[in-house]
PDB file of C-alpha atoms in Angstrom:
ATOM      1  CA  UNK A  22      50.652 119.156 102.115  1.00 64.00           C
ATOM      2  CA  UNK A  23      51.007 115.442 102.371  1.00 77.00           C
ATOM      3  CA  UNK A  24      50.124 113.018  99.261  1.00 78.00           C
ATOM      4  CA  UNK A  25      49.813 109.375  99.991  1.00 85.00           C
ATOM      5  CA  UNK A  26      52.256 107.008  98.435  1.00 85.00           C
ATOM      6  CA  UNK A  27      49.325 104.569  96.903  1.00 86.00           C
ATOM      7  CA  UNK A  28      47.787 107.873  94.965  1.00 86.00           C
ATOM      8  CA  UNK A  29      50.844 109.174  93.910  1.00 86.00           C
ATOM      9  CA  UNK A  30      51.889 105.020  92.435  1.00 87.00           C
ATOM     10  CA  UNK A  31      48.147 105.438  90.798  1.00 88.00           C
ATOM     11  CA  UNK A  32      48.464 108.935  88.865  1.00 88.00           C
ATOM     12  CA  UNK A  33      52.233 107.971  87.348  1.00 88.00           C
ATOM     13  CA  UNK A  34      50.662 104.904  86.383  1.00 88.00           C
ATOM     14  CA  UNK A  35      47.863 106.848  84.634  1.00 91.00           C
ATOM     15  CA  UNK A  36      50.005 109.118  83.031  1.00 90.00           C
ATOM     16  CA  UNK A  37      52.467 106.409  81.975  1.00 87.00           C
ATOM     17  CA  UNK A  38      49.796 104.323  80.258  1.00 86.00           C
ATOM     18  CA  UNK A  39      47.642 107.459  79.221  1.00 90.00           C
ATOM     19  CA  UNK A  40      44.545 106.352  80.546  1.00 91.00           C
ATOM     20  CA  UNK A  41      42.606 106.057  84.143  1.00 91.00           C
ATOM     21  CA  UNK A  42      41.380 102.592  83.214  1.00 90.00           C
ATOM     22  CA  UNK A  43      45.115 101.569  82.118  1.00 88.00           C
ATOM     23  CA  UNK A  44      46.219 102.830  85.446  1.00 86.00           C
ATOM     24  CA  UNK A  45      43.573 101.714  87.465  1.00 87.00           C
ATOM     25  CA  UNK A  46      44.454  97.832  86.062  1.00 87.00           C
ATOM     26  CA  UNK A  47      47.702  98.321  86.654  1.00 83.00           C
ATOM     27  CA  UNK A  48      46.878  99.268  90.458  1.00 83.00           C
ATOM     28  CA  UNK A  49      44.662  96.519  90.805  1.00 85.00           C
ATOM     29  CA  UNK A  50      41.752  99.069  91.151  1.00 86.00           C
ATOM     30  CA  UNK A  51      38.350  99.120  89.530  1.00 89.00           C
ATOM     31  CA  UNK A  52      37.770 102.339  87.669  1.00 90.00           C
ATOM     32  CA  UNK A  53      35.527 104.145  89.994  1.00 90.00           C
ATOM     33  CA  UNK A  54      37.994 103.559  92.618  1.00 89.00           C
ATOM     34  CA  UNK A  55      40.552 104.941  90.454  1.00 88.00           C
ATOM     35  CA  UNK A  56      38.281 107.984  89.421  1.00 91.00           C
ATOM     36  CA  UNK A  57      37.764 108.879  92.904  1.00 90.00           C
ATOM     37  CA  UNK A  58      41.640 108.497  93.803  1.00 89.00           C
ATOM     38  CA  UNK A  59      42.199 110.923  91.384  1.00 89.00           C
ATOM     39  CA  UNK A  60      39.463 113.426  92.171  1.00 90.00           C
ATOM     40  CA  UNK A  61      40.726 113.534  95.398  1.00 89.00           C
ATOM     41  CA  UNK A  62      44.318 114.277  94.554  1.00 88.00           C
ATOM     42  CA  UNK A  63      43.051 117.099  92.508  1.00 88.00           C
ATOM     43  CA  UNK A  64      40.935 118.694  95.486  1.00 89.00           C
ATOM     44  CA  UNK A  65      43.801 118.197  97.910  1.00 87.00           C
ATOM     45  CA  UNK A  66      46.333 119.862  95.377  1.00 87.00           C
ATOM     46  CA  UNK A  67      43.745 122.822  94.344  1.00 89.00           C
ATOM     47  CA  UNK A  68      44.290 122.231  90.574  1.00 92.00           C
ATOM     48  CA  UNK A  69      43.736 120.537  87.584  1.00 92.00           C
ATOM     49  CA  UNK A  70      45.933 117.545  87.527  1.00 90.00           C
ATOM     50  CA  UNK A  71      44.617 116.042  83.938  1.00 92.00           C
ATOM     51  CA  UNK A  72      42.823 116.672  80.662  1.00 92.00           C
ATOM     52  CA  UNK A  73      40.566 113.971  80.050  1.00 90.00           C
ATOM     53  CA  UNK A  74      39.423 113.217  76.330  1.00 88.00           C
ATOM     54  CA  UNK A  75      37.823 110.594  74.049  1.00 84.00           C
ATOM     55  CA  UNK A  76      41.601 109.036  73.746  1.00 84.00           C
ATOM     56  CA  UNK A  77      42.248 109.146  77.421  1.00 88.00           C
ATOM     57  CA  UNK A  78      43.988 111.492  79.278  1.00 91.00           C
ATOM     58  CA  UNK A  79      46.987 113.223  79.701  1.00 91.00           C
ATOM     59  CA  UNK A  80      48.742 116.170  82.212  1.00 92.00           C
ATOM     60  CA  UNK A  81      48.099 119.248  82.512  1.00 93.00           C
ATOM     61  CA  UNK A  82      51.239 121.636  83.419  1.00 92.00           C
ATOM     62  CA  UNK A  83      50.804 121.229  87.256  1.00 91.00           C
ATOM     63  CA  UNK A  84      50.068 117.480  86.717  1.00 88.00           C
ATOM     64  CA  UNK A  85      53.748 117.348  85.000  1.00 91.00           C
ATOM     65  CA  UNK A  86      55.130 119.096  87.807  1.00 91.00           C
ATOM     66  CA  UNK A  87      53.376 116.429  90.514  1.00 89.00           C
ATOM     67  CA  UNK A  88      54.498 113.764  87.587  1.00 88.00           C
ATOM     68  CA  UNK A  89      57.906 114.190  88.126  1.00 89.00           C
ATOM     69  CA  UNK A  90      58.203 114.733  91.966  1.00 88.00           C
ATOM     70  CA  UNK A  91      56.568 112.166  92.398  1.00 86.00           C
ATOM     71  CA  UNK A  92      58.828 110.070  90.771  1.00 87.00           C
ATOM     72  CA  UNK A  93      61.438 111.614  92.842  1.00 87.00           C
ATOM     73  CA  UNK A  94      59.635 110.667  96.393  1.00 86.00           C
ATOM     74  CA  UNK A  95      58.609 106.885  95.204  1.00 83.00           C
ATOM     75  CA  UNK A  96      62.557 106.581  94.912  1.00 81.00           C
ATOM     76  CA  UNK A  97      63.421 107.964  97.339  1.00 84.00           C
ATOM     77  CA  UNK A  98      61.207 105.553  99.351  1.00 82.00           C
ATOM     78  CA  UNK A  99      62.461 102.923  97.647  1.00 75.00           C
ATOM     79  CA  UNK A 100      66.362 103.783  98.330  1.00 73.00           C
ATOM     80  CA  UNK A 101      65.221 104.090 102.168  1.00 77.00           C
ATOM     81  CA  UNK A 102      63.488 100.646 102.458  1.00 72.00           C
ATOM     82  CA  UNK A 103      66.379  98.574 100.675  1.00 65.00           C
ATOM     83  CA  UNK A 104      68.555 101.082 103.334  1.00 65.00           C
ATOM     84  CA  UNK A 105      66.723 100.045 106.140  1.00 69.00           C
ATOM     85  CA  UNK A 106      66.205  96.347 104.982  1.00 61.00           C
ATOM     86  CA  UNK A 107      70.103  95.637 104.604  1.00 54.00           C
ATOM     87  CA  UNK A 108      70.353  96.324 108.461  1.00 56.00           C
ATOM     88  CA  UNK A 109      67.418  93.868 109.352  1.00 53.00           C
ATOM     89  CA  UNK A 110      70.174  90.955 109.676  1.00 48.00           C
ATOM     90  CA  UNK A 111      69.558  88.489 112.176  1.00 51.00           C
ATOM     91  CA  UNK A 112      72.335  88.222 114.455  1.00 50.00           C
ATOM     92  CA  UNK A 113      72.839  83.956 113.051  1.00 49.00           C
ATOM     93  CA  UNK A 114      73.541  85.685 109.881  1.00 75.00           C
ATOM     94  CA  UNK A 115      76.984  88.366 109.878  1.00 89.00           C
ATOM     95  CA  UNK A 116      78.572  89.453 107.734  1.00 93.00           C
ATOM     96  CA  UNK A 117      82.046  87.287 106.508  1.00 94.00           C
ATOM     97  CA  UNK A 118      84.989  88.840 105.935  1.00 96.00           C
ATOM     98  CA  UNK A 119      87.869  86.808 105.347  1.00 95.00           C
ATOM     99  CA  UNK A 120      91.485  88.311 105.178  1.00 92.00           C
ATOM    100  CA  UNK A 121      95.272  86.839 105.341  1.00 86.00           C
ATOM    101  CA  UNK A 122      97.194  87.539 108.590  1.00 82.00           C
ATOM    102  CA  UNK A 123      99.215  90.897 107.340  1.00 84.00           C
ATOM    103  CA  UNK A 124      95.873  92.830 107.276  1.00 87.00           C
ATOM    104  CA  UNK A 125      94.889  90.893 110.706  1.00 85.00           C
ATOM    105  CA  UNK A 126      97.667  93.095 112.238  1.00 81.00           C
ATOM    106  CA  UNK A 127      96.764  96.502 111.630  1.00 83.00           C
ATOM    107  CA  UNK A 128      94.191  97.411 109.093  1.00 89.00           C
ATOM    108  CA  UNK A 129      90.899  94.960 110.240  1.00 93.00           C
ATOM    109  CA  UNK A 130      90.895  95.531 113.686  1.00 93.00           C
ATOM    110  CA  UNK A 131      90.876  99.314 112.775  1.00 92.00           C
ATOM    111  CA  UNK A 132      88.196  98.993 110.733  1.00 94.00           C
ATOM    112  CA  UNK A 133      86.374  96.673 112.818  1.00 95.00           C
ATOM    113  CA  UNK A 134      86.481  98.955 115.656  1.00 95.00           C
ATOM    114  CA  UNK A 135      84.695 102.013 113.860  1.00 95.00           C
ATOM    115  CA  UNK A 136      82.356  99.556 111.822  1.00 95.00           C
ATOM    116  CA  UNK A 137      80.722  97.711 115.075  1.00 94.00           C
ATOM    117  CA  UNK A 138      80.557 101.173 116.643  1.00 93.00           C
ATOM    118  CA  UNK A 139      78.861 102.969 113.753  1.00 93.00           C
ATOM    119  CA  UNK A 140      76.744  99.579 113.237  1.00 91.00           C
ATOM    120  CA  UNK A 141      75.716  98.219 116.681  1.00 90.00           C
ATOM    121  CA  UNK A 142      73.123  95.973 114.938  1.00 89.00           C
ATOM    122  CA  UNK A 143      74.939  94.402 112.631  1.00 92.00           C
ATOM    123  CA  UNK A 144      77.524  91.453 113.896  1.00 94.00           C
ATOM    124  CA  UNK A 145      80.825  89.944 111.893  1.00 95.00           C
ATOM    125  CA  UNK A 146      82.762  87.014 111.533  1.00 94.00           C
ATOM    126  CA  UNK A 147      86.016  87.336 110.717  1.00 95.00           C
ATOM    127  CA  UNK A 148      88.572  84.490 109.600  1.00 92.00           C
ATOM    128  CA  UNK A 149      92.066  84.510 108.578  1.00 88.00           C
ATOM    129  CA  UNK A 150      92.878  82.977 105.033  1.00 88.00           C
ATOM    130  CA  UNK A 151      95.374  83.004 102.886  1.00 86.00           C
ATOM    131  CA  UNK A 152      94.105  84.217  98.857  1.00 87.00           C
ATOM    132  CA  UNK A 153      93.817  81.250  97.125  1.00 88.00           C
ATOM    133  CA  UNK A 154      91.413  79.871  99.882  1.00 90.00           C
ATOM    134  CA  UNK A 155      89.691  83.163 100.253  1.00 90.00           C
ATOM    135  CA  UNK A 156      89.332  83.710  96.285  1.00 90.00           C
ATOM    136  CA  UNK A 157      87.324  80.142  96.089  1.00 90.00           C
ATOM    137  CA  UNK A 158      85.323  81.013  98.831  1.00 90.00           C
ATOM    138  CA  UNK A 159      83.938  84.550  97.930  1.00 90.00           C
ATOM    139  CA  UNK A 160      83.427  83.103  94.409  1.00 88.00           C
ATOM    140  CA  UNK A 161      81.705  79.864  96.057  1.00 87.00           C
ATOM    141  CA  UNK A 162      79.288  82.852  97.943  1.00 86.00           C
ATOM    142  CA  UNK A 163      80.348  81.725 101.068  1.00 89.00           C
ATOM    143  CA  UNK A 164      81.777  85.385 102.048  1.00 92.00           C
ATOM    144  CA  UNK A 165      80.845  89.033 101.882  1.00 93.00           C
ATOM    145  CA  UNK A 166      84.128  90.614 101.571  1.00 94.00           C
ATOM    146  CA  UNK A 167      87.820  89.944 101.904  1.00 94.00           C
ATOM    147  CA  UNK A 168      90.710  91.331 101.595  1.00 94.00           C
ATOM    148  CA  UNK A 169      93.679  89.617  99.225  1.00 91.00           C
ATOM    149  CA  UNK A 170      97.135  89.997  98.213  1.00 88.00           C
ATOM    150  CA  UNK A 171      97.505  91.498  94.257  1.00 85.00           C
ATOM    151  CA  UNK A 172      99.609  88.973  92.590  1.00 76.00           C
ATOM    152  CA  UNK A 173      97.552  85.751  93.855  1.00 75.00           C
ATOM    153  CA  UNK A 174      94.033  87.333  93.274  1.00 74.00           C
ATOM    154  CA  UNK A 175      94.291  88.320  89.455  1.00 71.00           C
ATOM    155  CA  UNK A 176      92.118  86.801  86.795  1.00 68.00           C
ATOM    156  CA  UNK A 177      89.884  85.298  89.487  1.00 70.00           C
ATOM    157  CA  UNK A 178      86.744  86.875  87.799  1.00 76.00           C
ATOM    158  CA  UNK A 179      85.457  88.629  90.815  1.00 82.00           C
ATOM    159  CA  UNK A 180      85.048  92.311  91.872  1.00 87.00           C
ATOM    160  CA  UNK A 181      87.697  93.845  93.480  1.00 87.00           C
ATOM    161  CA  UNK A 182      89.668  97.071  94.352  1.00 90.00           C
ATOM    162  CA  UNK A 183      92.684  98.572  95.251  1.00 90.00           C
ATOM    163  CA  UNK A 184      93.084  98.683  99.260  1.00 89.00           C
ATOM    164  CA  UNK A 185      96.390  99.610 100.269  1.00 88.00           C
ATOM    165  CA  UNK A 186     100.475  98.797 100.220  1.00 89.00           C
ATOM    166  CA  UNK A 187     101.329  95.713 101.730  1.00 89.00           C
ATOM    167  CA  UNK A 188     104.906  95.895 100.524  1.00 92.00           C
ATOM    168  CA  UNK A 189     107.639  93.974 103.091  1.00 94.00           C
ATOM    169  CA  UNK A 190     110.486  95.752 104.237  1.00 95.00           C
ATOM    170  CA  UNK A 191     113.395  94.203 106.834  1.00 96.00           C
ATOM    171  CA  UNK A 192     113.411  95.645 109.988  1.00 95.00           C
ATOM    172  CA  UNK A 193     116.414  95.394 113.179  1.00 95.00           C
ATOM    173  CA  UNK A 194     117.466  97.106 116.390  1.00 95.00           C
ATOM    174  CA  UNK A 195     117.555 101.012 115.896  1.00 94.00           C
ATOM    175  CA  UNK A 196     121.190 101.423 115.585  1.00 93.00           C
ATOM    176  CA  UNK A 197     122.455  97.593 114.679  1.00 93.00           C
ATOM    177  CA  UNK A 198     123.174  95.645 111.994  1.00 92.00           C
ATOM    178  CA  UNK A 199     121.248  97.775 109.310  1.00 94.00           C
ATOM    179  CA  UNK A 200     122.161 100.806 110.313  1.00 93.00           C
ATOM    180  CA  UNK A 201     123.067 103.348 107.515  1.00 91.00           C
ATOM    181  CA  UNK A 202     121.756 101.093 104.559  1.00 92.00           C
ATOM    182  CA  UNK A 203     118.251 102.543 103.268  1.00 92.00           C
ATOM    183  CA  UNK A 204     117.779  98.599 101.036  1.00 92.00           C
ATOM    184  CA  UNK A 205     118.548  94.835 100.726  1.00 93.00           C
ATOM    185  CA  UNK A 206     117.856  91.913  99.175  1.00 94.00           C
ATOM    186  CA  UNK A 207     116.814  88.681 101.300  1.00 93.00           C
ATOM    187  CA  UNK A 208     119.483  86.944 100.673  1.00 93.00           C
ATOM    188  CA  UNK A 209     121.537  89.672 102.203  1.00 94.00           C
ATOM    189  CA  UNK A 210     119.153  89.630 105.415  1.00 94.00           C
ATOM    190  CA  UNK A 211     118.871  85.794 105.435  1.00 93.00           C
ATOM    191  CA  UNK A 212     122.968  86.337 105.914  1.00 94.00           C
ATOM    192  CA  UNK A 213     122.212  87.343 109.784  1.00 95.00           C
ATOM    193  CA  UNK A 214     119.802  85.563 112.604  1.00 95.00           C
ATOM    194  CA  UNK A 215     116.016  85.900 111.619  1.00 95.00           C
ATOM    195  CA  UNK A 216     112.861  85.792 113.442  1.00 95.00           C
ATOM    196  CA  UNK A 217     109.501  85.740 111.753  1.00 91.00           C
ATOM    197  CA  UNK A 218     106.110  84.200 112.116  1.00 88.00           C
ATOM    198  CA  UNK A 219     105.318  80.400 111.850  1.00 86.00           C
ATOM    199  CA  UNK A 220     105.982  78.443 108.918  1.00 81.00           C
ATOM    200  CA  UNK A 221     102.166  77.808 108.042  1.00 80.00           C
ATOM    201  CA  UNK A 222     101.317  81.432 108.540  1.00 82.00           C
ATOM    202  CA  UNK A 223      99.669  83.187 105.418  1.00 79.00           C
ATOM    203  CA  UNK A 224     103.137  85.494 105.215  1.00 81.00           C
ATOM    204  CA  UNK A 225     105.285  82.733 106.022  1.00 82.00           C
ATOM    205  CA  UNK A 226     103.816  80.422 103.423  1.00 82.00           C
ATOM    206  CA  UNK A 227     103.977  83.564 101.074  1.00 80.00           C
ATOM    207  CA  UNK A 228     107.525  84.189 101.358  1.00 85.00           C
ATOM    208  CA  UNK A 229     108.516  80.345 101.205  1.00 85.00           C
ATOM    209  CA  UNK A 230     106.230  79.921  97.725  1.00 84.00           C
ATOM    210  CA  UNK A 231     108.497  83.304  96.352  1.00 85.00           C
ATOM    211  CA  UNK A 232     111.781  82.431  97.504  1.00 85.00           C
ATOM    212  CA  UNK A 233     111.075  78.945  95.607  1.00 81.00           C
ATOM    213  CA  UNK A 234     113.846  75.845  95.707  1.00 80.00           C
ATOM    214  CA  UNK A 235     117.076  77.976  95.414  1.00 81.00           C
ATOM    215  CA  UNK A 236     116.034  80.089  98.787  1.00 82.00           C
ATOM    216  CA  UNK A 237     118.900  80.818 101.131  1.00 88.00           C
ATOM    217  CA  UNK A 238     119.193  78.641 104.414  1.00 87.00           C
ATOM    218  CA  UNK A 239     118.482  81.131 106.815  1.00 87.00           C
ATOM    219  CA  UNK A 240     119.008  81.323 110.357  1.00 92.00           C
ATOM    220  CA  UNK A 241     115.461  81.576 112.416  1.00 91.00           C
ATOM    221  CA  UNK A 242     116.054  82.081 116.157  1.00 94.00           C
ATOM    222  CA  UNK A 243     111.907  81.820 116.685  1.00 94.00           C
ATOM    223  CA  UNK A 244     108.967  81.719 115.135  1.00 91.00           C
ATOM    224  CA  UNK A 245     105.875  83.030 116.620  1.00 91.00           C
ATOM    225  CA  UNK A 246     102.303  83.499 115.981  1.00 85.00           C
ATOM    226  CA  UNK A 247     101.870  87.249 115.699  1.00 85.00           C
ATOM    227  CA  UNK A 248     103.136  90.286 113.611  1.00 87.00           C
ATOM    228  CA  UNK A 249     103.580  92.613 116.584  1.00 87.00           C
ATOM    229  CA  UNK A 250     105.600  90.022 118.337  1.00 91.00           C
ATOM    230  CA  UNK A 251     107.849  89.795 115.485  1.00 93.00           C
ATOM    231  CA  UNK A 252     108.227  93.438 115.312  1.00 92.00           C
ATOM    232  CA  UNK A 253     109.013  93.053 119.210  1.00 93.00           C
ATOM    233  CA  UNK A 254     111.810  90.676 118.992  1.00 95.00           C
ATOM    234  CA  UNK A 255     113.267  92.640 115.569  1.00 94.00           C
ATOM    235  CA  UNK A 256     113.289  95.658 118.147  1.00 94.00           C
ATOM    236  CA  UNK A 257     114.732  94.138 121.159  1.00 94.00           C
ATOM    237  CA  UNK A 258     117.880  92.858 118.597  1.00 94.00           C
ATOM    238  CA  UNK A 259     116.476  89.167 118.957  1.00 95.00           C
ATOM    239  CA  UNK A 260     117.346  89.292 114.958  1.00 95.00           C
ATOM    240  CA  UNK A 261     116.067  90.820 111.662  1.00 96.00           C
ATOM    241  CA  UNK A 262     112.602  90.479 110.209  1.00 95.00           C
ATOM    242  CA  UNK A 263     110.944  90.569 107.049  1.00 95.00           C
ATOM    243  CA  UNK A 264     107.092  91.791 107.605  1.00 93.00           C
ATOM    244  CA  UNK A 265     104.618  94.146 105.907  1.00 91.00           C
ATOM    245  CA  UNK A 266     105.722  98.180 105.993  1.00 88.00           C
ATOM    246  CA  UNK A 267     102.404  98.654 107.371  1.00 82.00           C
ATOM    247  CA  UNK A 268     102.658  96.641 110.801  1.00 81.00           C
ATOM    248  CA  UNK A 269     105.621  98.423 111.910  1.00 84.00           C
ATOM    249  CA  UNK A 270     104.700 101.232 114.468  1.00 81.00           C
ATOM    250  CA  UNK A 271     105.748 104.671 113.497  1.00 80.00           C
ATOM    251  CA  UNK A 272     106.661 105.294 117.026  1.00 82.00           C
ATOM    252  CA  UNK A 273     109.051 102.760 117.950  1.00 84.00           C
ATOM    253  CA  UNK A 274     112.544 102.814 117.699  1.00 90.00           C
ATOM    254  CA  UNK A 275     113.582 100.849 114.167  1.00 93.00           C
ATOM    255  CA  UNK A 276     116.319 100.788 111.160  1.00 95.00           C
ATOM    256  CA  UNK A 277     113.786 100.013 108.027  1.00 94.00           C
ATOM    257  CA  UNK A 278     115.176  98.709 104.905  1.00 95.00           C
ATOM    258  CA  UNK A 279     113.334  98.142 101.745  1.00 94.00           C
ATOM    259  CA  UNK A 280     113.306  95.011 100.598  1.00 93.00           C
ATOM    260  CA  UNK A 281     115.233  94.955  96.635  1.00 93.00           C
ATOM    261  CA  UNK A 282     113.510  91.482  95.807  1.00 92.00           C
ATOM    262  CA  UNK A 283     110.470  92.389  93.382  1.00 91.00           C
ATOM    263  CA  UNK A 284     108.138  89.903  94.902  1.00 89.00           C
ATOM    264  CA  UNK A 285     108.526  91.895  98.320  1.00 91.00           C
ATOM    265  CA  UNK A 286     105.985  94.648  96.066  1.00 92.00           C
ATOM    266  CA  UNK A 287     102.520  93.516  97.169  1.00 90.00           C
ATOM    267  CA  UNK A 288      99.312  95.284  97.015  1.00 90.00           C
ATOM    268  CA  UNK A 289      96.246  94.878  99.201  1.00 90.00           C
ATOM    269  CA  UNK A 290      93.035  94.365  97.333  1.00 91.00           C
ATOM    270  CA  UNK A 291      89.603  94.437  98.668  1.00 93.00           C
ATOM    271  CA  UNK A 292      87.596  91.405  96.645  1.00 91.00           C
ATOM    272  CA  UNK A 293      83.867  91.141  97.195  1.00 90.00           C
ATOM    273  CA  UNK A 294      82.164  88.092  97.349  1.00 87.00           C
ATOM    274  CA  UNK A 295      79.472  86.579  94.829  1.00 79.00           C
ATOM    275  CA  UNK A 296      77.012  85.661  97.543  1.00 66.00           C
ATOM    276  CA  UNK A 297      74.549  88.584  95.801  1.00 62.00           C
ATOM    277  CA  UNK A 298      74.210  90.592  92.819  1.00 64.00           C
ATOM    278  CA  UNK A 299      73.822  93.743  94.630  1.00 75.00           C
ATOM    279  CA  UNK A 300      76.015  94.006  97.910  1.00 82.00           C
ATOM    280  CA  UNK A 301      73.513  95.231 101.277  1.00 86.00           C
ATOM    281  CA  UNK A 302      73.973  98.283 102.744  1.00 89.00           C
ATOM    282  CA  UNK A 303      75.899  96.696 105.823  1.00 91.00           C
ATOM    283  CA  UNK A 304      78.356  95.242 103.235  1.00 92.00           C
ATOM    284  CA  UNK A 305      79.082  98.725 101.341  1.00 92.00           C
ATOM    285  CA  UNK A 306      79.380 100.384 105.109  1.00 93.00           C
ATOM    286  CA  UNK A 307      82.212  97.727 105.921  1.00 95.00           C
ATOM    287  CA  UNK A 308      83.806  98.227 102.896  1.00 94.00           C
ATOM    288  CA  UNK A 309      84.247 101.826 103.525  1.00 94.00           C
ATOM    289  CA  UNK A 310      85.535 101.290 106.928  1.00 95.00           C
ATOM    290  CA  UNK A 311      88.066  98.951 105.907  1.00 94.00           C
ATOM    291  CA  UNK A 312      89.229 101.759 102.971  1.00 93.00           C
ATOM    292  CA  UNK A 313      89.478 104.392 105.890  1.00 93.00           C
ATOM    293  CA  UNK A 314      91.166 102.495 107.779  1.00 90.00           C
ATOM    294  CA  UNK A 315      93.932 101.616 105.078  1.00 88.00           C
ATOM    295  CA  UNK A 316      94.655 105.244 104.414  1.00 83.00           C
ATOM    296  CA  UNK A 317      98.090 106.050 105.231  1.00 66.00           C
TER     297      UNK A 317
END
């Protein structure tokens, strides 16, 4: 048996208000209209749906029972049209997710490969930004999601949520310098040859705010633009390197030392943007892919 949506709207609204001519108004139906809607529901359901009276009306025990599931269907319907309406995105307008260049590495292209697969229809821009930038922006509405480092994100007054580790660990040649020694501090590392990304990187401007005016002159041997490159020239014995636990391969050869210096403890957090009250459908579906794919 199939109601229509219209009559079902019509008898809550009678119900609610008590009356056919309270529901009818609120339909934007005259009352004979309304009458007939109702009569109709009534034949198609086999029953008596209300008790009418000098007062107005109210339900009978079977017009409770359609009462209620009718409530359930309407929103239901409702839940499926904002569903469906969240992927009706132009392709000029992605989603924008902004993140610094440790979770470039590893964890966005991860989640950006099962997102666009599971969501052919909806398109995303991704830029790399370091947190301050990023926090202004998402609170400016000028992003949908991004992901931030703990310590420069707090107090910022938007939503966010823990992501993932993004702790920094040093990392040499399996079998070199740091062989046998489980942790260091930087200064200790900054002792031997370095290489590590550029200066104006996200991580490289991160680790230069930390170490402050009393850092350690440190040897660099190269800089270059990219974590796995880093990780490549740590391996090959080019030097040591400081970079996120989470970018080094679990399959390739490496001593791993934690880092002793409390800064190197940073969290990922996952900050959503101000652009709308209620974050689409597309948005919450990204945001899930990019917590799967910061599991360990």
């Amino acid at each position: 048996m199939r109601y229509d949506l219209d009559d079902l709207r019509l008898f809550l609204d009678i119900v609610t208000e008590g009356s056919i001519t309270a529901g009818a108004r609120r339909m934007h139906l005259s009352l004979p209209s309304a009458s007939a809607r109702v009569r109709s529901l009534e034949q198609q359901a086999g029953v008596e749906l209300l008790i009418r009276g000098r007062r107005g009306v109210r339900p009978t025990p079977a017009g409770t029972t359609l009462a209620r599931h009718a409530r359930e269907v309407l929103a239901q319907t409702v839940r499926l049209e904002n569903a469906v309406a969240g992927y009706s995105r132009s392709p000029a307008a992605p989603l924008t997710l902004l993140v610094g260049g440790s979770a470039m590495h590893r964890l966005v292209p991860r989640a950006l490969i099962s997102f666009l697969r599971a969501h052919p229809d909806v398109d995303v821009t991704v830029s790399e930004s370091r947190t301050p930038k990023t926090v202004r922006r998402l609170a400016d509405g000028e992003a949908d999601l991004g992901v931030v480092v703990d310590d420069e994100a707090r107090d910022c007054g938007l939503a966010m949520e823990p992501l993932g580790d993004d702790s920094l660990v040093v990392i040499g040649q399996a079998g070199g310098i740091l062989a046998g020694r489980t942790e260091l501090t930087y200064r200790e590392a900054a002792e031997h040859p370095l290489v590590g990304l550029s200066p104006d990187s996200s991580l490289g401007r991160w680790i230069e705010k930390h170490l402050g005016p009393h850092a350690p002159v440190a040897r660099h041997r190269t800089s270059v633009a990219h974590l796995h490159a880093v990780v490549a020239l740590a391996a090959a014995g080019v030097g040591l390197a400081v970079v996120p636990r989470h970018a080094i391969d679990p399959s390739r050869p490496l001593d791993i030392c934690e880092l002793q210096d409390p800064w190197a403890r940073r969290q990922h957090l996952l900050a959503w943007g101000a652009r709308n009250p209620s974050p689409s459908p597309a948005t919450e579906a990204l945001a899930e892919h990019l917590r799967a794919a910061a599991l360990p």
